[in-house]
Coordinates of C-alpha atoms in Angstrom, one line a residue:
X552 CA 22.0 -28.8 17.3
X553 CA 21.1 -31.7 14.6
X554 CA 23.7 -32.1 11.3
X555 CA 20.5 -31.3 9.3
X556 CA 20.9 -27.3 10.4
X557 CA 23.8 -27.8 7.7
X558 CA 23.0 -29.6 4.6
X559 CA 23.9 -27.4 1.3
X560 CA 20.6 -27.8 0.1
X561 CA 18.4 -25.1 0.3
X562 CA 15.0 -26.3 2.2
X563 CA 11.6 -24.0 1.7
X564 CA 10.3 -22.7 4.1
X565 CA 6.9 -21.2 3.0
X566 CA 6.3 -22.6 -0.2
X567 CA 3.7 -20.6 -2.7
X568 CA 4.0 -17.6 -0.3
X569 CA 1.9 -15.5 -2.1
X570 CA 3.2 -11.8 -2.5
X571 CA 1.6 -9.4 -3.5
X572 CA 4.7 -6.6 -6.2
X573 CA 3.6 -3.2 -6.5
X574 CA 4.1 -2.5 -10.6
X575 CA 6.8 -0.2 -11.0
X576 CA 8.8 0.0 -14.7
X577 CA 8.9 -3.7 -15.4
X578 CA 5.9 -5.9 -14.2
X579 CA 7.1 -7.3 -11.1
X580 CA 6.1 -11.3 -9.8
X581 CA 3.1 -11.8 -8.9
X582 CA 5.2 -13.9 -5.6
X583 CA 8.1 -14.9 -4.0
X584 CA 8.8 -18.6 -2.2
X585 CA 11.1 -18.1 1.0
X586 CA 14.5 -20.8 0.8
X587 CA 17.4 -21.7 3.3
X588 CA 21.0 -20.5 1.0
X589 CA 22.2 -21.5 4.3
X590 CA 21.3 -22.3 7.3
X591 CA 21.7 -20.4 10.8
X592 CA 23.2 -21.2 14.5
X593 CA 22.1 -21.1 17.8
X594 CA 25.4 -18.2 18.2
X595 CA 26.4 -14.8 16.9
X596 CA 30.2 -15.6 17.0
X597 CA 31.8 -18.0 20.7
X598 CA 34.1 -16.0 22.9
X599 CA 34.5 -17.2 26.5
X600 CA 33.6 -20.3 27.9
X601 CA 33.4 -22.6 31.2
X602 CA 32.0 -25.4 32.2
X603 CA 29.1 -26.2 34.5
X604 CA 30.2 -29.3 36.1
X605 CA 26.8 -30.4 35.6
X606 CA 28.2 -31.3 32.4
X607 CA 26.7 -27.9 30.2
X608 CA 29.5 -26.0 28.9
X609 CA 29.0 -22.1 29.6
X610 CA 28.8 -20.3 25.8
X611 CA 29.3 -16.2 25.5
X612 CA 27.6 -14.5 23.1
X613 CA 29.0 -10.9 22.6
X614 CA 26.8 -9.7 19.1
X615 CA 24.8 -11.9 19.7
X616 CA 23.5 -10.8 24.0
X617 CA 22.7 -13.9 25.3
X618 CA 24.7 -16.6 27.8
X619 CA 24.2 -20.0 26.6
X620 CA 24.0 -23.1 27.4
X621 CA 25.6 -26.1 25.9
X622 CA 24.9 -30.5 26.1
X623 CA 29.0 -31.8 26.2
X624 CA 27.5 -34.6 25.5
X625 CA 24.9 -33.8 22.4
X626 CA 25.9 -30.7 21.9
X627 CA 22.5 -29.5 22.2
X628 CA 22.1 -25.2 22.7
X629 CA 20.0 -24.2 25.5
X630 CA 19.8 -20.4 25.8
X631 CA 19.6 -19.2 30.1
X632 CA 20.6 -14.9 29.6
X633 CA 19.1 -13.3 25.7
X634 CA 19.2 -10.4 24.4
X635 CA 19.8 -7.5 25.0
X636 CA 20.5 -8.4 28.1
X637 CA 22.7 -11.2 27.3
X638 CA 25.1 -10.0 26.0
X639 CA 28.3 -11.7 27.6
X640 CA 32.5 -11.3 25.8
X641 CA 34.0 -13.7 28.8
X642 CA 31.6 -15.6 30.9
X643 CA 32.0 -17.8 34.2
X644 CA 30.4 -19.5 37.2
X645 CA 30.7 -17.8 40.8
X646 CA 31.9 -19.8 44.5
X647 CA 27.3 -19.9 44.7
X648 CA 26.8 -20.7 40.8
X649 CA 26.3 -17.4 40.3
X650 CA 26.5 -17.1 36.4
X651 CA 28.9 -13.8 35.9
X652 CA 29.5 -12.1 32.7
X653 CA 31.6 -9.1 30.9
X654 CA 29.3 -6.8 29.0
X655 CA 31.7 -5.0 25.9
X656 CA 30.1 -2.7 24.8
X657 CA 28.0 -1.6 27.4
X658 CA 30.4 -1.2 30.6
X659 CA 29.3 -3.2 32.1
X660 CA 29.5 -6.9 34.4
X661 CA 26.2 -8.6 34.8
X662 CA 25.4 -11.2 38.3
X663 CA 22.3 -13.9 37.4
X664 CA 21.9 -16.0 40.5
X665 CA 20.8 -19.7 41.0
X666 CA 17.5 -18.4 41.9
X667 CA 17.1 -16.3 38.3
X668 CA 17.2 -13.2 38.7
X669 CA 19.7 -11.3 37.1
X670 CA 21.5 -7.5 37.8
X671 CA 23.7 -5.1 36.9
X672 CA 26.9 -5.3 39.2
X673 CA 29.4 -2.7 38.1
X674 CA 29.0 0.6 35.2
X675 CA 30.9 3.0 32.8
X676 CA 33.3 -0.2 32.1
X677 CA 33.9 0.1 28.3
X678 CA 35.9 -2.4 26.7
X679 CA 34.8 -5.2 29.8
X680 CA 36.6 -8.2 28.9
X681 CA 37.4 -11.8 30.8
X682 CA 36.0 -12.8 34.8
X683 CA 37.7 -14.9 36.9
X684 CA 37.1 -15.9 40.7
X685 CA 40.9 -16.6 42.8
X686 CA 40.7 -19.8 45.4
X687 CA 39.4 -17.8 48.4
X688 CA 36.4 -15.6 46.2
X689 CA 37.4 -12.4 45.7
X690 CA 36.3 -11.5 42.0
X691 CA 38.3 -9.9 39.1
X692 CA 37.7 -8.0 35.3
X693 CA 39.9 -7.2 32.6
X694 CA 38.6 -3.9 30.2
X695 CA 40.5 -4.9 26.4
X696 CA 39.9 -2.3 23.5
X697 CA 38.2 0.3 25.1
X698 CA 40.0 0.9 28.2
X699 CA 43.2 -1.4 29.3
X700 CA 43.0 -2.2 33.2
X701 CA 42.4 -5.0 35.9
X702 CA 40.5 -4.1 38.8
X703 CA 38.9 -6.1 41.4
X704 CA 34.2 -6.4 41.9
X705 CA 32.8 -7.2 45.1
X706 CA 30.8 -10.2 43.3
X707 CA 27.6 -8.3 45.5
X708 CA 28.0 -5.3 43.9
X709 CA 28.0 -3.9 46.9
X710 CA 31.3 -1.2 46.6
X711 CA 32.6 0.1 44.1
X712 CA 35.4 -2.0 41.3
X713 CA 39.1 -0.7 42.5
X714 CA 41.9 -0.5 39.8
X715 CA 44.8 -3.5 40.1
X716 CA 47.0 -3.2 37.4
X717 CA 46.9 0.2 34.8
X718 CA 47.4 -0.4 31.2
X719 CA 48.8 -4.2 31.7
X720 CA 49.4 -4.4 28.1
X721 CA 45.8 -6.1 27.0
X722 CA 45.3 -8.2 29.5
X723 CA 42.8 -10.7 28.3
X724 CA 41.2 -15.0 29.2
X725 CA 42.7 -15.4 31.9
X726 CA 42.7 -17.6 35.3
X727 CA 43.6 -18.3 38.7
X728 CA 46.2 -20.7 39.4
X729 CA 47.0 -23.1 42.8
X730 CA 49.8 -20.4 44.1
X731 CA 47.0 -17.3 43.2
X732 CA 48.9 -15.5 41.5
X733 CA 46.4 -14.5 37.3
X734 CA 47.9 -16.5 34.5
X735 CA 47.1 -14.5 30.5
X736 CA 48.2 -13.6 28.2
X737 CA 49.6 -10.0 27.9
X738 CA 48.3 -9.2 23.6
X739 CA 50.6 -6.1 22.7
X740 CA 53.6 -8.9 23.5
X741 CA 52.8 -11.8 22.6
X742 CA 53.5 -13.4 25.4
X743 CA 51.3 -15.7 29.3
X744 CA 52.0 -13.2 32.1
X745 CA 51.8 -14.6 35.6
X746 CA 49.9 -11.1 37.7
X747 CA 50.5 -10.6 41.4
X748 CA 46.1 -8.9 42.3
X749 CA 47.8 -8.2 46.1
X750 CA 51.1 -5.9 44.7
X751 CA 50.3 -5.0 40.5
X752 CA 54.0 -7.2 40.5
X753 CA 54.0 -8.4 36.7
X754 CA 56.2 -11.2 35.3
X755 CA 56.9 -13.5 32.2
X756 CA 56.6 -16.6 31.7
X757 CA 56.4 -17.9 28.8
X758 CA 56.5 -15.4 25.0
X759 CA 56.7 -15.9 21.5
X760 CA 52.9 -15.8 20.1
X761 CA 51.5 -13.8 17.5
X762 CA 48.2 -13.0 19.0
X763 CA 47.8 -15.0 22.2
X764 CA 44.6 -14.5 23.7
X765 CA 43.3 -16.9 26.5
X766 CA 44.7 -19.8 29.0
X767 CA 43.8 -21.8 30.9
X768 CA 45.1 -24.8 33.5
X769 CA 44.4 -28.5 32.9
X770 CA 42.9 -31.1 34.6
X771 CA 45.7 -30.9 37.2
X772 CA 46.5 -27.7 37.8
X773 CA 50.3 -28.1 36.5
X774 CA 50.1 -26.6 33.3
X775 CA 48.5 -23.7 31.4
X776 CA 46.9 -23.8 27.9
X777 CA 47.2 -21.4 26.0
X778 CA 44.9 -20.1 22.0
X779 CA 46.5 -18.1 20.3
X780 CA 43.8 -16.8 17.3
X781 CA 45.9 -15.7 14.5
X782 CA 48.2 -19.2 14.6
X783 CA 45.1 -21.2 15.0
X784 CA 47.2 -23.7 18.0
X785 CA 46.6 -24.7 21.1
X786 CA 49.3 -24.7 23.7
X787 CA 50.3 -26.1 26.6
X788 CA 53.1 -24.2 28.6
X789 CA 54.7 -26.1 31.3
X790 CA 55.5 -24.8 35.0
X791 CA 57.3 -23.4 36.4
X792 CA 59.7 -23.7 32.4
X793 CA 57.5 -22.2 30.4
X794 CA 58.2 -24.5 27.5
X795 CA 55.8 -24.3 24.6
X796 CA 54.2 -27.3 23.2
X797 CA 51.9 -27.3 20.0
X798 CA 48.6 -29.4 21.0
X799 CA 46.4 -29.0 18.5
X800 CA 46.4 -27.3 15.2
X801 CA 42.7 -25.9 14.3
X802 CA 41.6 -23.2 12.6
X803 CA 42.4 -19.3 12.9
X804 CA 40.1 -17.2 14.8
X805 CA 39.9 -19.0 18.2
X806 CA 38.9 -16.5 21.7
X807 CA 39.1 -18.4 24.4
X808 CA 38.7 -21.8 26.6
X809 CA 37.6 -23.3 28.9
X810 CA 39.0 -27.8 30.7
X811 CA 37.2 -30.7 31.7
X812 CA 37.7 -32.6 34.8
X813 CA 38.8 -34.8 31.7
X814 CA 41.2 -32.7 30.2
X815 CA 39.2 -32.2 28.3
X816 CA 40.2 -29.3 25.8
X817 CA 37.0 -27.1 24.8
X818 CA 37.4 -23.5 22.2
X819 CA 35.0 -21.8 20.5
X820 CA 36.6 -20.2 17.6
X821 CA 34.1 -16.4 16.7
X822 CA 34.9 -17.2 12.7
X823 CA 33.5 -20.3 12.6
X824 CA 31.4 -19.6 15.6
X825 CA 32.1 -22.9 16.3
X826 CA 33.3 -24.7 19.6
X827 CA 35.4 -28.2 19.3
X828 CA 36.8 -30.1 22.3
X829 CA 40.6 -31.2 22.0
X830 CA 41.9 -34.3 23.3
X831 CA 45.4 -33.2 24.0
X832 CA 46.6 -37.1 24.5
X833 CA 46.9 -37.6 21.2
X834 CA 45.3 -33.6 19.5
X835 CA 41.7 -35.5 18.3
X836 CA 39.8 -32.9 17.9
X837 CA 35.6 -33.8 16.6
X838 CA 33.4 -30.6 16.6
X839 CA 30.3 -30.0 19.2
X840 CA 28.8 -27.8 18.1
X841 CA 29.3 -26.2 13.9
X842 CA 28.0 -23.1 11.5
X843 CA 28.5 -22.2 8.2
X844 CA 28.3 -18.4 9.3
X845 CA 29.1 -16.0 12.1
X846 CA 27.4 -12.8 12.5
X847 CA 26.4 -12.5 8.4
X848 CA 24.9 -8.3 7.9
X849 CA 26.2 -6.5 4.2
X850 CA 26.0 -8.9 1.5
X851 CA 25.9 -7.8 -2.5
X852 CA 26.0 -10.0 -5.5
X853 CA 28.3 -10.0 -8.5
X854 CA 27.5 -7.8 -11.2
X855 CA 27.0 -9.7 -14.2
X856 CA 27.5 -13.8 -12.8
X857 CA 24.7 -16.1 -13.3
X858 CA 25.7 -17.7 -10.4
X859 CA 24.7 -14.4 -8.1
X860 CA 27.9 -15.1 -6.0
X861 CA 27.4 -13.2 -3.1
X862 CA 29.8 -12.1 -0.3
X863 CA 29.3 -11.8 2.5
X864 CA 30.6 -9.4 5.3
X865 CA 30.3 -11.6 8.5
X866 CA 31.8 -9.1 10.7
X867 CA 34.6 -12.0 11.7
X868 CA 35.8 -12.8 8.3
X869 CA 34.2 -11.9 3.9
X870 CA 32.4 -15.0 2.7
X871 CA 31.8 -15.9 -0.3
X872 CA 28.5 -17.5 -0.8
X873 CA 27.8 -19.4 -4.1
X874 CA 23.6 -17.6 -4.4
X875 CA 22.0 -20.6 -5.9
X876 CA 23.5 -24.2 -4.5
X877 CA 24.8 -21.9 -1.2
X878 CA 27.9 -23.4 -1.2
X879 CA 31.3 -21.3 1.1
X880 CA 33.5 -21.1 -1.5
X881 CA 35.9 -18.3 -0.2
X882 CA 36.7 -17.0 4.0
X883 CA 39.1 -14.8 4.2
X884 CA 39.0 -14.3 8.4
X885 CA 40.0 -11.5 11.4
X886 CA 43.0 -11.8 12.8
X887 CA 44.7 -13.4 10.8
X888 CA 44.5 -10.7 7.7
X889 CA 44.4 -7.1 7.8
X890 CA 41.2 -7.8 7.4
X891 CA 38.8 -5.5 10.0
X892 CA 35.8 -6.9 11.1
X893 CA 33.7 -5.7 7.8
X894 CA 29.8 -5.5 8.7
X895 CA 28.8 -3.8 5.1
X896 CA 30.2 -4.5 1.8
X897 CA 29.3 -3.7 -1.9
X898 CA 31.2 -5.2 -5.4
X899 CA 32.5 -3.5 -8.5
X900 CA 33.8 -5.2 -11.2
X901 CA 37.4 -4.9 -9.9
X902 CA 36.8 -3.8 -6.6
X903 CA 35.2 -5.3 -3.6
X904 CA 34.7 -2.9 -0.7
X905 CA 34.3 -3.4 2.8
X906 CA 33.5 -1.1 6.0
X907 CA 32.5 -1.3 9.8
X908 CA 30.2 0.5 12.1
X909 CA 32.8 -0.6 14.7
X910 CA 33.6 2.5 16.9
X911 CA 37.7 3.3 17.0
X912 CA 40.4 2.5 15.9
X913 CA 38.9 -0.9 14.4
X914 CA 36.8 1.7 11.8
X915 CA 38.0 2.2 8.8
X916 CA 36.9 1.5 5.1
X917 CA 38.6 -1.2 3.0
X918 CA 39.4 -1.9 -0.7
X919 CA 40.1 -5.2 -1.9
X920 CA 40.7 -6.3 -5.8
X921 CA 38.2 -8.0 -6.2
X922 CA 40.0 -10.9 -8.5
X923 CA 42.8 -11.7 -6.0
X924 CA 41.7 -10.5 -3.2
X925 CA 44.5 -8.9 -2.6
X926 CA 44.6 -5.8 -0.2
X927 CA 44.7 -2.8 -1.7
X928 CA 44.1 0.5 0.7
X929 CA 42.8 0.7 4.5
X930 CA 40.9 4.2 5.5
X931 CA 40.3 4.9 8.8
X932 CA 37.1 6.4 9.7
X933 CA 36.8 7.3 12.9
X934 CA 32.4 8.6 13.0
X935 CA 32.6 4.3 11.9
X936 CA 31.1 3.2 8.9
X937 CA 27.9 1.8 8.5
X938 CA 26.7 1.1 3.9
X939 CA 29.1 1.7 1.8
X940 CA 29.4 2.7 -2.5
X941 CA 32.2 3.2 -4.7
X942 CA 31.2 5.0 -8.2
X943 CA 32.8 5.0 -11.4
X944 CA 35.6 7.3 -10.8
X945 CA 36.9 5.4 -7.3
X946 CA 34.7 7.8 -4.9
X947 CA 33.6 6.5 -2.3
X948 CA 30.5 7.1 -0.5
X949 CA 29.4 6.1 2.9
X950 CA 26.9 6.7 5.4
X951 CA 28.5 7.9 8.7
X952 CA 24.9 6.4 11.7
X953 CA 26.5 7.4 14.9
X954 CA 26.5 11.0 12.9
X955 CA 24.0 11.8 10.6
X956 CA 26.1 12.1 7.6
X957 CA 27.1 10.7 4.2
X958 CA 29.8 11.4 3.6
X959 CA 32.1 11.2 0.3
X960 CA 35.7 9.8 0.8
X961 CA 38.1 9.9 -2.6
X962 CA 41.1 8.5 -4.1
X963 CA 43.6 10.2 -3.2
X964 CA 46.7 9.5 -0.4
X965 CA 45.7 10.1 2.3
X966 CA 41.7 9.9 1.8
X967 CA 40.0 12.9 1.6
X968 CA 36.8 13.4 3.5
X969 CA 33.6 15.0 2.3
X970 CA 29.8 16.3 3.8
X971 CA 27.8 15.4 1.1
X972 CA 24.9 14.9 3.0
X973 CA 24.2 15.7 6.9
X974 CA 21.5 15.3 9.2
X975 CA 20.5 11.9 8.5
X976 CA 18.6 10.0 11.2
X977 CA 20.8 7.1 11.5
X978 CA 21.8 6.6 7.7
X979 CA 23.0 2.8 7.3
X980 CA 22.1 0.9 4.1
X981 CA 22.6 2.5 0.8
X982 CA 21.4 2.0 -3.2
X983 CA 23.1 3.7 -6.3
X984 CA 21.6 4.6 -9.0
X985 CA 24.3 6.7 -11.2
X986 CA 22.8 6.0 -14.9
X987 CA 19.8 8.0 -13.8
X988 CA 20.0 10.9 -15.5
X989 CA 20.4 12.9 -11.9
X990 CA 22.7 10.0 -10.8
X991 CA 22.1 9.6 -6.9
X992 CA 21.8 7.4 -4.2
X993 CA 19.7 6.6 -1.6
X994 CA 19.9 5.4 1.6
X995 CA 17.6 4.1 4.7
X996 CA 17.4 6.3 8.3
X997 CA 17.0 4.0 10.6
X998 CA 16.1 6.4 13.9
X999 CA 13.6 8.6 11.3
X1000 CA 12.3 6.0 9.3
X1001 CA 12.8 7.0 5.9
X1002 CA 14.4 6.4 2.4
X1003 CA 16.0 9.3 1.0
X1004 CA 17.7 9.7 -2.0
X1005 CA 20.6 11.7 -2.1
X1006 CA 21.9 13.4 -5.8
X1007 CA 25.2 13.4 -6.4
X1008 CA 26.0 16.7 -7.7
X1009 CA 25.0 18.3 -4.7
X1010 CA 23.4 16.5 -1.9
X1011 CA 20.0 17.6 -2.3
X1012 CA 17.8 15.3 -0.8
X1013 CA 14.2 14.2 -1.5
X1014 CA 12.5 11.6 0.8
X1015 CA 10.8 9.0 -1.5
X1016 CA 8.8 7.5 1.4
X1017 CA 8.2 8.0 5.3
X1018 CA 7.0 5.6 8.2
X1019 CA 9.0 2.6 7.6
X1020 CA 10.2 0.8 11.4
X1021 CA 14.5 0.5 11.1
X1022 CA 14.9 0.5 7.6
X1023 CA 18.5 -0.8 7.7
X1024 CA 19.3 -3.0 4.4
X1025 CA 18.9 -1.9 0.0
X1026 CA 19.2 -3.1 -2.6
X1027 CA 17.8 -1.8 -6.6
X1028 CA 15.5 -4.0 -7.5
X1029 CA 16.3 -4.2 -11.9
X1030 CA 12.3 -3.7 -12.6
X1031 CA 13.2 0.0 -10.9
X1032 CA 12.2 -1.1 -7.3
X1033 CA 14.0 -0.9 -3.8
X1034 CA 13.9 -3.2 -1.8
X1035 CA 14.5 -3.0 2.5
X1036 CA 14.8 -4.6 5.1
X1037 CA 12.5 -2.8 7.2
X1038 CA 14.2 -4.5 9.9
X1039 CA 11.4 -2.6 12.7
X1040 CA 8.9 -5.4 11.7
X1041 CA 10.6 -7.9 10.8
X1042 CA 9.2 -7.7 7.3
X1043 CA 11.0 -7.5 3.3
X1044 CA 9.2 -4.4 1.5
X1045 CA 9.4 -2.9 -2.2
X1046 CA 8.9 0.0 -2.4
X1047 CA 7.9 2.0 -5.6
X1048 CA 10.8 5.2 -6.0
X1049 CA 7.8 7.5 -7.6
X1050 CA 5.7 7.6 -5.3
X1051 CA 6.7 6.3 -2.4
X1052 CA 4.3 3.4 -2.2
X1053 CA 5.1 0.5 0.2
X1054 CA 4.1 -3.1 -0.2
X1055 CA 4.4 -6.6 2.2
X1056 CA 6.5 -8.8 0.1
X1057 CA 7.5 -10.8 2.8
X1058 CA 6.8 -11.2 7.5
X1059 CA 7.4 -12.3 10.6
X1060 CA 11.6 -12.7 9.5
X1061 CA 13.6 -13.4 12.3
X1062 CA 15.8 -9.8 12.3
X1063 CA 17.0 -7.2 13.6
X1064 CA 18.7 -8.0 17.3
X1065 CA 17.5 -5.5 20.0
X1066 CA 19.2 -2.1 20.2
X1067 CA 22.5 -2.3 22.6
X1068 CA 23.9 0.4 25.0
X1069 CA 26.9 1.7 23.8
X1070 CA 26.5 0.5 20.2
X1071 CA 25.2 3.0 17.2
X1072 CA 22.2 2.5 15.0
X1073 CA 21.6 -0.2 12.9
X1074 CA 24.9 -2.1 14.4
X1075 CA 24.6 -5.8 12.9
X1076 CA 22.6 -4.4 9.6
X1077 CA 20.5 -6.8 8.4
X1078 CA 21.8 -7.3 4.6
X1079 CA 19.6 -7.4 0.5
X1080 CA 20.6 -8.2 -2.1
X1081 CA 18.8 -8.5 -5.5
X1082 CA 20.4 -10.6 -8.2
X1083 CA 20.4 -10.5 -12.3
X1084 CA 17.1 -13.0 -11.8
X1085 CA 15.3 -10.4 -9.8
X1086 CA 15.9 -14.1 -7.2
X1087 CA 15.9 -11.3 -3.4
X1088 CA 18.9 -12.2 -0.4
X1089 CA 18.2 -11.5 3.3
X1090 CA 20.6 -11.8 5.9
X1091 CA 19.4 -12.9 9.6
X1092 CA 21.5 -11.9 12.1
X1093 CA 19.7 -13.4 14.5
X1094 CA 19.6 -16.7 13.4
X1095 CA 22.9 -15.9 11.5
X1096 CA 21.1 -17.5 8.3
X1097 CA 21.1 -16.3 4.6
X1098 CA 17.4 -16.7 3.3
X1099 CA 15.9 -16.0 -0.2
X1100 CA 13.4 -15.4 -1.7
X1101 CA 12.8 -16.8 -5.5
X1102 CA 10.5 -15.1 -8.4
X1103 CA 7.5 -17.4 -9.0
X1104 CA 6.1 -16.9 -12.7

């Protein structure tokens, strides 16, 4: 990827684009100019890596649902498997040159043969994470998060998987050693372990890590390299003693690694969405693939800020970005903090409120102090939270896409949830309208294609617009109109809140990754925000970019 893709200077992508707007409380602009605030990336968080022996690094892209090849000399990225089949958390090469990858959300294990044919070779293994071949061709995968087990799998898919170990302690990125034992981190124990896959015996190799996530042997297969996601350290573990030595200190958020035949260590970072190369001889580090955002989804403009600073829920981080110059001025990272995979964000004078659509233990609401960034509250949201809005009294309104409900979460400890409205068709985006005579909130319904207004006093509903295709992000414009990302038609529209009239503002946008099996509606939402100047801001999940539409007089 060329360095020019990451310049801070915003470039016009469609100067002079005529975008007719509908009349509302004030006269809307007659046209907008589309610009890049933060340029994009090929990835939506880089995960598993494997050197293919042909001058490329295979890189898995879970949320982007793709598998890529990265040229080791130039850093050029190409796509081997695109969405939705390529939802890979880890990737490996088989003895015959086939590429294998794990579908964490789908629970499927995939294989692409050298002739380009792709098929599922195992199913119903939710949380599939890491995989590796033993020297004799036997194949092993592990479940993590949505399961905790090690399995042996037939590489051809003809035989059903065989469970080797149940609940080893979150066994993650592993590799077989010269002794045919499997070496890998036990995340929950902060250890590196050695597993005899024939007997199930687990032995400790090294300990004292914070969040060890992956290991690889050096080229001579004598020592292990370990990446720790919470500390950002690349550590060499000498065998058989287990003695540790820090080789390089990298940014936190490391996810996986691969070692080339020249002993260069390639490290992926899902928070920074990049790949770095470490020379273990001197600890020097260089970027191979660079990005500025990871998985930009929900966005919010800081109230009354003339610079229109944006908070970006970047899934693996919360970032603050200058709306005018595109500089990332603050990043709070998952794993090394208490942040929990933010997918939606709203901002008030005092607070930043985050929500995540991850189902299970990761699904939470989090309230942060806007001034200090300190985490004030974490509220479990087991049904998966999409859009979230904080009202003046501190009550939270939350869209539950999986259940079709709009709920209130009060300020008590522990928080109490009450249903304000139900039967919604995949509610995703929320825009509060609290200054109206009858305060309410606008809701996008990704499944039913509606925008609905829900009255806060009693939950009464009014359909504002229908016939949309997968509407997600929504924001209230200063002129009273609603700005909506209609993801299914890849366009930005304005909706007259009184009449429901829909006007197309921009089309052909790079938004809307296809839905993947095992994920709730609108899983990675396309975010929309409106500044006081009338500038419209939109995130791109496909390009991992942030765009703006500037009104032209």
